[in-house]
JSON list of C-alpha atoms in Angstrom, two decimals:
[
{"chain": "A", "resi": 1, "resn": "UNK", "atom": "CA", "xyz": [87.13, 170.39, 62.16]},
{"chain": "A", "resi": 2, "resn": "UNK", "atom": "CA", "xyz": [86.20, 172.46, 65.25]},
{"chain": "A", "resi": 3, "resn": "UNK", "atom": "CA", "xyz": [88.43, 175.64, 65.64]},
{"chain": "A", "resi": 4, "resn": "UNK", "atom": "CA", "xyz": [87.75, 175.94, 69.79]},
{"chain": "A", "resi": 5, "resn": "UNK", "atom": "CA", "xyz": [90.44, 175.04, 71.75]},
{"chain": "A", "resi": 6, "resn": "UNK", "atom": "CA", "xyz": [89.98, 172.06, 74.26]},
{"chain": "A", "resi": 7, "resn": "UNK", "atom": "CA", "xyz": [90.10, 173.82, 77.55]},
{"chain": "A", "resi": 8, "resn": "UNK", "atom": "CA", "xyz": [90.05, 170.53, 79.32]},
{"chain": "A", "resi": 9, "resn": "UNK", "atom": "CA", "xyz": [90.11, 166.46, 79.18]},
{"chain": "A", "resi": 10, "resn": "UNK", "atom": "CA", "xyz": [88.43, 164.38, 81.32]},
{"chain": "A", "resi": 11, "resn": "UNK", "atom": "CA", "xyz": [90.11, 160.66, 81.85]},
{"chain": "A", "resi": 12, "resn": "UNK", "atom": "CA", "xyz": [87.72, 157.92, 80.71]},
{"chain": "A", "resi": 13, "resn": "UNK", "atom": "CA", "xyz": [87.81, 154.62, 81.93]},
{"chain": "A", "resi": 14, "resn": "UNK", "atom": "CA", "xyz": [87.54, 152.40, 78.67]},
{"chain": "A", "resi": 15, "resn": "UNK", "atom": "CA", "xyz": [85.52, 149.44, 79.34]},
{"chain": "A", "resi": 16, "resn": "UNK", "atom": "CA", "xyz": [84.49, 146.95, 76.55]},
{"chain": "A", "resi": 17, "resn": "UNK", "atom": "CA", "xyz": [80.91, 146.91, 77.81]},
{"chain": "A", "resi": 18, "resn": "UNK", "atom": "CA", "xyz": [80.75, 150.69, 77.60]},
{"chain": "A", "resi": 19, "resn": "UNK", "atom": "CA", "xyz": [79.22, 150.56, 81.22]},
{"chain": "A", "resi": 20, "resn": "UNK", "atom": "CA", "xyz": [79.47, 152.96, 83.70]},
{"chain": "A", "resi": 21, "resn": "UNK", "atom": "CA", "xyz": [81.63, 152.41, 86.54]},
{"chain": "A", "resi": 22, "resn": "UNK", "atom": "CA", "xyz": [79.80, 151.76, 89.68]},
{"chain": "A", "resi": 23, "resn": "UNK", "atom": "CA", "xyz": [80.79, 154.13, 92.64]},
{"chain": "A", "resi": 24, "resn": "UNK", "atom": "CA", "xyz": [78.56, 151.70, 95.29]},
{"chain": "A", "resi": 25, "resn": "UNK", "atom": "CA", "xyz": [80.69, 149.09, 96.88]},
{"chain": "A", "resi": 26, "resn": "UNK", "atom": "CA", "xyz": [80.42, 145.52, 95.39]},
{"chain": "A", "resi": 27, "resn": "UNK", "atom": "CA", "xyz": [77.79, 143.93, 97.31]},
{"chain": "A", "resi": 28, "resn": "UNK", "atom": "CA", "xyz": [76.59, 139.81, 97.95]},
{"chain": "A", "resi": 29, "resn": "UNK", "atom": "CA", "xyz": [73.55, 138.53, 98.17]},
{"chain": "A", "resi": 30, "resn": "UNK", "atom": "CA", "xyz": [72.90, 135.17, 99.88]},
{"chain": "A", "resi": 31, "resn": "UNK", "atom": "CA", "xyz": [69.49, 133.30, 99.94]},
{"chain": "A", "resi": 32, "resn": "UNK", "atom": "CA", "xyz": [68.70, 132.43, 104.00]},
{"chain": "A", "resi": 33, "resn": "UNK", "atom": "CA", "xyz": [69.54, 128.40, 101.92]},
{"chain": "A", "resi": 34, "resn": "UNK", "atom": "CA", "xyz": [72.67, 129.74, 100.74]},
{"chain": "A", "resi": 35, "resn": "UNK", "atom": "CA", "xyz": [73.90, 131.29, 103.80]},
{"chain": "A", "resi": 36, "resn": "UNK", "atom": "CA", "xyz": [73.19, 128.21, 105.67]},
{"chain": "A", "resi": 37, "resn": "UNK", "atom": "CA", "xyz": [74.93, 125.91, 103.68]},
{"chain": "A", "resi": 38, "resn": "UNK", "atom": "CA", "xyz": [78.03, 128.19, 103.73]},
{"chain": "A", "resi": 39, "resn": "UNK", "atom": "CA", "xyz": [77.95, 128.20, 107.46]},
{"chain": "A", "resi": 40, "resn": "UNK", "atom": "CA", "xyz": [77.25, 124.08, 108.07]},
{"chain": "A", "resi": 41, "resn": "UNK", "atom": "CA", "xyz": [80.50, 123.68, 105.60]},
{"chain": "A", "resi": 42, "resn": "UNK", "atom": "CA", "xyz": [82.73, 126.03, 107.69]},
{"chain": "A", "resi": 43, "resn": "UNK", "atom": "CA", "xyz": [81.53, 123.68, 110.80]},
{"chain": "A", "resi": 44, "resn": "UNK", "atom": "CA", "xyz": [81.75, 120.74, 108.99]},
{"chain": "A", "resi": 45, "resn": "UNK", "atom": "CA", "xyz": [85.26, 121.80, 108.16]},
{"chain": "A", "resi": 46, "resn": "UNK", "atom": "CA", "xyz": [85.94, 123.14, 111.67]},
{"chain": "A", "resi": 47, "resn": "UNK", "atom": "CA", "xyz": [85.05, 119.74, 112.94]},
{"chain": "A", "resi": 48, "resn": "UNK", "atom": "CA", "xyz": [86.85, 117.57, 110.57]},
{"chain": "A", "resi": 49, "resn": "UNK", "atom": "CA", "xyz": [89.96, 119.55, 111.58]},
{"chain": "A", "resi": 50, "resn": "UNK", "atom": "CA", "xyz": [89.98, 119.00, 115.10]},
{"chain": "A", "resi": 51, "resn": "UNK", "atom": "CA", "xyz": [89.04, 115.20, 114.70]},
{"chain": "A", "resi": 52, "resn": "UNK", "atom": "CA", "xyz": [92.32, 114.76, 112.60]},
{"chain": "A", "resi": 53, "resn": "UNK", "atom": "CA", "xyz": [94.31, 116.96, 114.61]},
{"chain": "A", "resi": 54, "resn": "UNK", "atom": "CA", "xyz": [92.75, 114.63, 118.03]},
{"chain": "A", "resi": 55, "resn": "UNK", "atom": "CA", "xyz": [93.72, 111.36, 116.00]},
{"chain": "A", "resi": 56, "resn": "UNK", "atom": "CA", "xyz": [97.24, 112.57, 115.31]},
{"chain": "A", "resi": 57, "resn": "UNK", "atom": "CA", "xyz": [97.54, 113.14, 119.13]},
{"chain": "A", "resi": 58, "resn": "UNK", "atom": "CA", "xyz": [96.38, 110.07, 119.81]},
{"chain": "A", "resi": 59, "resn": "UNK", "atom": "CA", "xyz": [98.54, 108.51, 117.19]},
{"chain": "A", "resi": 60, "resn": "UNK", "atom": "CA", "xyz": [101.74, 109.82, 118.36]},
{"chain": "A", "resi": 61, "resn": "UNK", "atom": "CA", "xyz": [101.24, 109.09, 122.32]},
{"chain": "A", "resi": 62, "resn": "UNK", "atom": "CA", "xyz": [100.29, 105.48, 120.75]},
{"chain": "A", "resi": 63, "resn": "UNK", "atom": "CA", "xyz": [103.93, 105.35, 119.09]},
{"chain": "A", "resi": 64, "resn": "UNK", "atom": "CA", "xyz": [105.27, 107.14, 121.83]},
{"chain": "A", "resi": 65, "resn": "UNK", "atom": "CA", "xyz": [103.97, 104.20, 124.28]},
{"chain": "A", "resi": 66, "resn": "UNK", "atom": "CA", "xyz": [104.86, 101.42, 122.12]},
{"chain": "A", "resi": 67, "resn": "UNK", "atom": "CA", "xyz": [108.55, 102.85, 121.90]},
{"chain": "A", "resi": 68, "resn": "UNK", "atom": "CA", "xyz": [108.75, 102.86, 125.91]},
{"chain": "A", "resi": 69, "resn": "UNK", "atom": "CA", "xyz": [107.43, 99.53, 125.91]},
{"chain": "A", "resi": 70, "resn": "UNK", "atom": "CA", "xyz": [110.05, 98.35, 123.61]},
{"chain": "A", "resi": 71, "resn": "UNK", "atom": "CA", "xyz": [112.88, 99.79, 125.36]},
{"chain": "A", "resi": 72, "resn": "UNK", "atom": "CA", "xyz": [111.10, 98.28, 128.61]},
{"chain": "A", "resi": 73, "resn": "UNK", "atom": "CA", "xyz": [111.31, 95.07, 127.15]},
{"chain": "A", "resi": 74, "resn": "UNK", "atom": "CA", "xyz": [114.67, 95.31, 125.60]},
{"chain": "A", "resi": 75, "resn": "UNK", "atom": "CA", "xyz": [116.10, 95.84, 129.44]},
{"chain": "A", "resi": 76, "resn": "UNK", "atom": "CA", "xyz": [113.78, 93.34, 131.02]},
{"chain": "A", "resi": 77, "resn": "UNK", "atom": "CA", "xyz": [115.35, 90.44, 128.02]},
{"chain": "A", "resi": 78, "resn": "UNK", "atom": "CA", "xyz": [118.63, 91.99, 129.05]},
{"chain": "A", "resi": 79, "resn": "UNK", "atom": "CA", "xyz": [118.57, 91.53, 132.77]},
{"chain": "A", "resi": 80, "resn": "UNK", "atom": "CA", "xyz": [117.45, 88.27, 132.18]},
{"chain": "A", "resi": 81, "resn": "UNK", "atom": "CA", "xyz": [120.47, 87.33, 130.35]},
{"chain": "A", "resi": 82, "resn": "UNK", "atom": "CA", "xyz": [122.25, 88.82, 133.06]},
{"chain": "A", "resi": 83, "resn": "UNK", "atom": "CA", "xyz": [120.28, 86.76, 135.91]},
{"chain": "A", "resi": 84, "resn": "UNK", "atom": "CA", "xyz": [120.97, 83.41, 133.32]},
{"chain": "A", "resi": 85, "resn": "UNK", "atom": "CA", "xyz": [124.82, 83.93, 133.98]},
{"chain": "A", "resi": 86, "resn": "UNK", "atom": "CA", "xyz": [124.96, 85.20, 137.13]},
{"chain": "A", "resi": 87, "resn": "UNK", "atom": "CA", "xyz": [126.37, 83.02, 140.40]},
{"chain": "A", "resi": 88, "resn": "UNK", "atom": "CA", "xyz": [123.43, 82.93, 142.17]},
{"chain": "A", "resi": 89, "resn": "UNK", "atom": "CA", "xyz": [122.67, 79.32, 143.37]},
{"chain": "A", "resi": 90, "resn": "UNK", "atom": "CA", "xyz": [120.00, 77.80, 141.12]},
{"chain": "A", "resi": 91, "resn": "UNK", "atom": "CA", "xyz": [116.94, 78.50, 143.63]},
{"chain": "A", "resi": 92, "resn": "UNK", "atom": "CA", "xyz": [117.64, 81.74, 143.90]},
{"chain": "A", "resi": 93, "resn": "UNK", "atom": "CA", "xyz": [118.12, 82.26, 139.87]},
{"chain": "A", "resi": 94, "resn": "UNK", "atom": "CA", "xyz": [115.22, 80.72, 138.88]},
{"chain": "A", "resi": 95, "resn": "UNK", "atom": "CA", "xyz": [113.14, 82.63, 141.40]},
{"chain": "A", "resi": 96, "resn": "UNK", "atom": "CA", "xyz": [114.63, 86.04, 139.88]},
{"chain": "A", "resi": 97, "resn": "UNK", "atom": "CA", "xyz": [113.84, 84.79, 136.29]},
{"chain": "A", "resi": 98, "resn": "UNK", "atom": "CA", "xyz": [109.97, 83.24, 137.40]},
{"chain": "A", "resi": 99, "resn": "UNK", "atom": "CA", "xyz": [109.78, 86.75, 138.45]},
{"chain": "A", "resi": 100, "resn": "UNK", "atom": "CA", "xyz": [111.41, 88.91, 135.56]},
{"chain": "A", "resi": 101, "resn": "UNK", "atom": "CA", "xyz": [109.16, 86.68, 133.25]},
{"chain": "A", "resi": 102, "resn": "UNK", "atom": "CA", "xyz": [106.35, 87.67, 135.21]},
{"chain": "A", "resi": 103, "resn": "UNK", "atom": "CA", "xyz": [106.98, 91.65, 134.81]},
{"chain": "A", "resi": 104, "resn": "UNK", "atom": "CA", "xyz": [107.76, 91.12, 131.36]},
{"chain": "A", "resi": 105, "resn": "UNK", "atom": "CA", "xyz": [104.21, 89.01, 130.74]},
{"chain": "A", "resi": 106, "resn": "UNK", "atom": "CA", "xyz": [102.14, 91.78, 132.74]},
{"chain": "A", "resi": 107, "resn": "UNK", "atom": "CA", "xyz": [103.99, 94.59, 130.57]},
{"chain": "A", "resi": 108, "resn": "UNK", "atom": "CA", "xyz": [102.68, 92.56, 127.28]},
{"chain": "A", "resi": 109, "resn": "UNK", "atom": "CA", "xyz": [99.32, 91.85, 128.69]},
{"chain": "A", "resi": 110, "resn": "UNK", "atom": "CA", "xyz": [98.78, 94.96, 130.42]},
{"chain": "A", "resi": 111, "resn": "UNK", "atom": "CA", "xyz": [99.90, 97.02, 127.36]},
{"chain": "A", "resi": 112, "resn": "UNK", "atom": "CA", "xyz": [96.61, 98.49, 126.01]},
{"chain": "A", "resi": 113, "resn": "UNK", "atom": "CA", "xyz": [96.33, 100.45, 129.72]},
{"chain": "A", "resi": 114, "resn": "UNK", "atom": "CA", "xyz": [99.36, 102.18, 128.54]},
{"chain": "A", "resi": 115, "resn": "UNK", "atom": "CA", "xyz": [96.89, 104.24, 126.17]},
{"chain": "A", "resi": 116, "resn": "UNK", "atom": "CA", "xyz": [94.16, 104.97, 128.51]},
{"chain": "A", "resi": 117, "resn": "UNK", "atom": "CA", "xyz": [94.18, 107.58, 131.25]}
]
């Protein structure tokens, strides 16, 4: 055994490579391939995002519409109920009906202009 005294210890970071720790920053290298294929999948990506996120709008005004027209419909079946027992003379009721039936056929036919500006 030594008889010196240890005058001081310096730390050591075990490793199980026995390496020595690198003081540089960790750095990446890309190949010109690499860094192009990396940036065509982020806008890839990017674009698949915003198509989804356009069909979902699209989607919901769609359901939004098609509720409207239901509730449109719903009234229009109503106030021809109404017109059926109403005491109008028969001219005048079957005018009021020819012409509820007519709103009600150009809200069916006319219902895929509800989705277009």
């Amino acid at each position: 055994m030594s008889s010196q005294p240890v005058k001081s210890v310096t730390p050591f970071d075990f490793r199980s490579d026995f390496e020595q720790q690198s003081t540089e920053p960790d750095k990446i290298s890309l190949t010109v391939a690499e860094l192009a294929g990396l940036l065509e999948d982020a806008r890839r990506t990017t674009a698949d995002m915003l198509r989804n996120e356009q069909v979902q709008q699209q989607a919901d005004a769609m359901r939004a519409s098609s509720e409207a027209l239901k509730t449109a419909l719903a009234q229009i079946v109503q106030l021809a109920e109404l017109l059926e027992t109403a005491s109008f003379s028969d001219e005048i009721r079957d005018e009021a009906l020819t012409r509820v039936r007519a709103l009600a056929a150009e809200l069916i036919d006319g219902q895929g202009n509800l989705f277009h500006p």
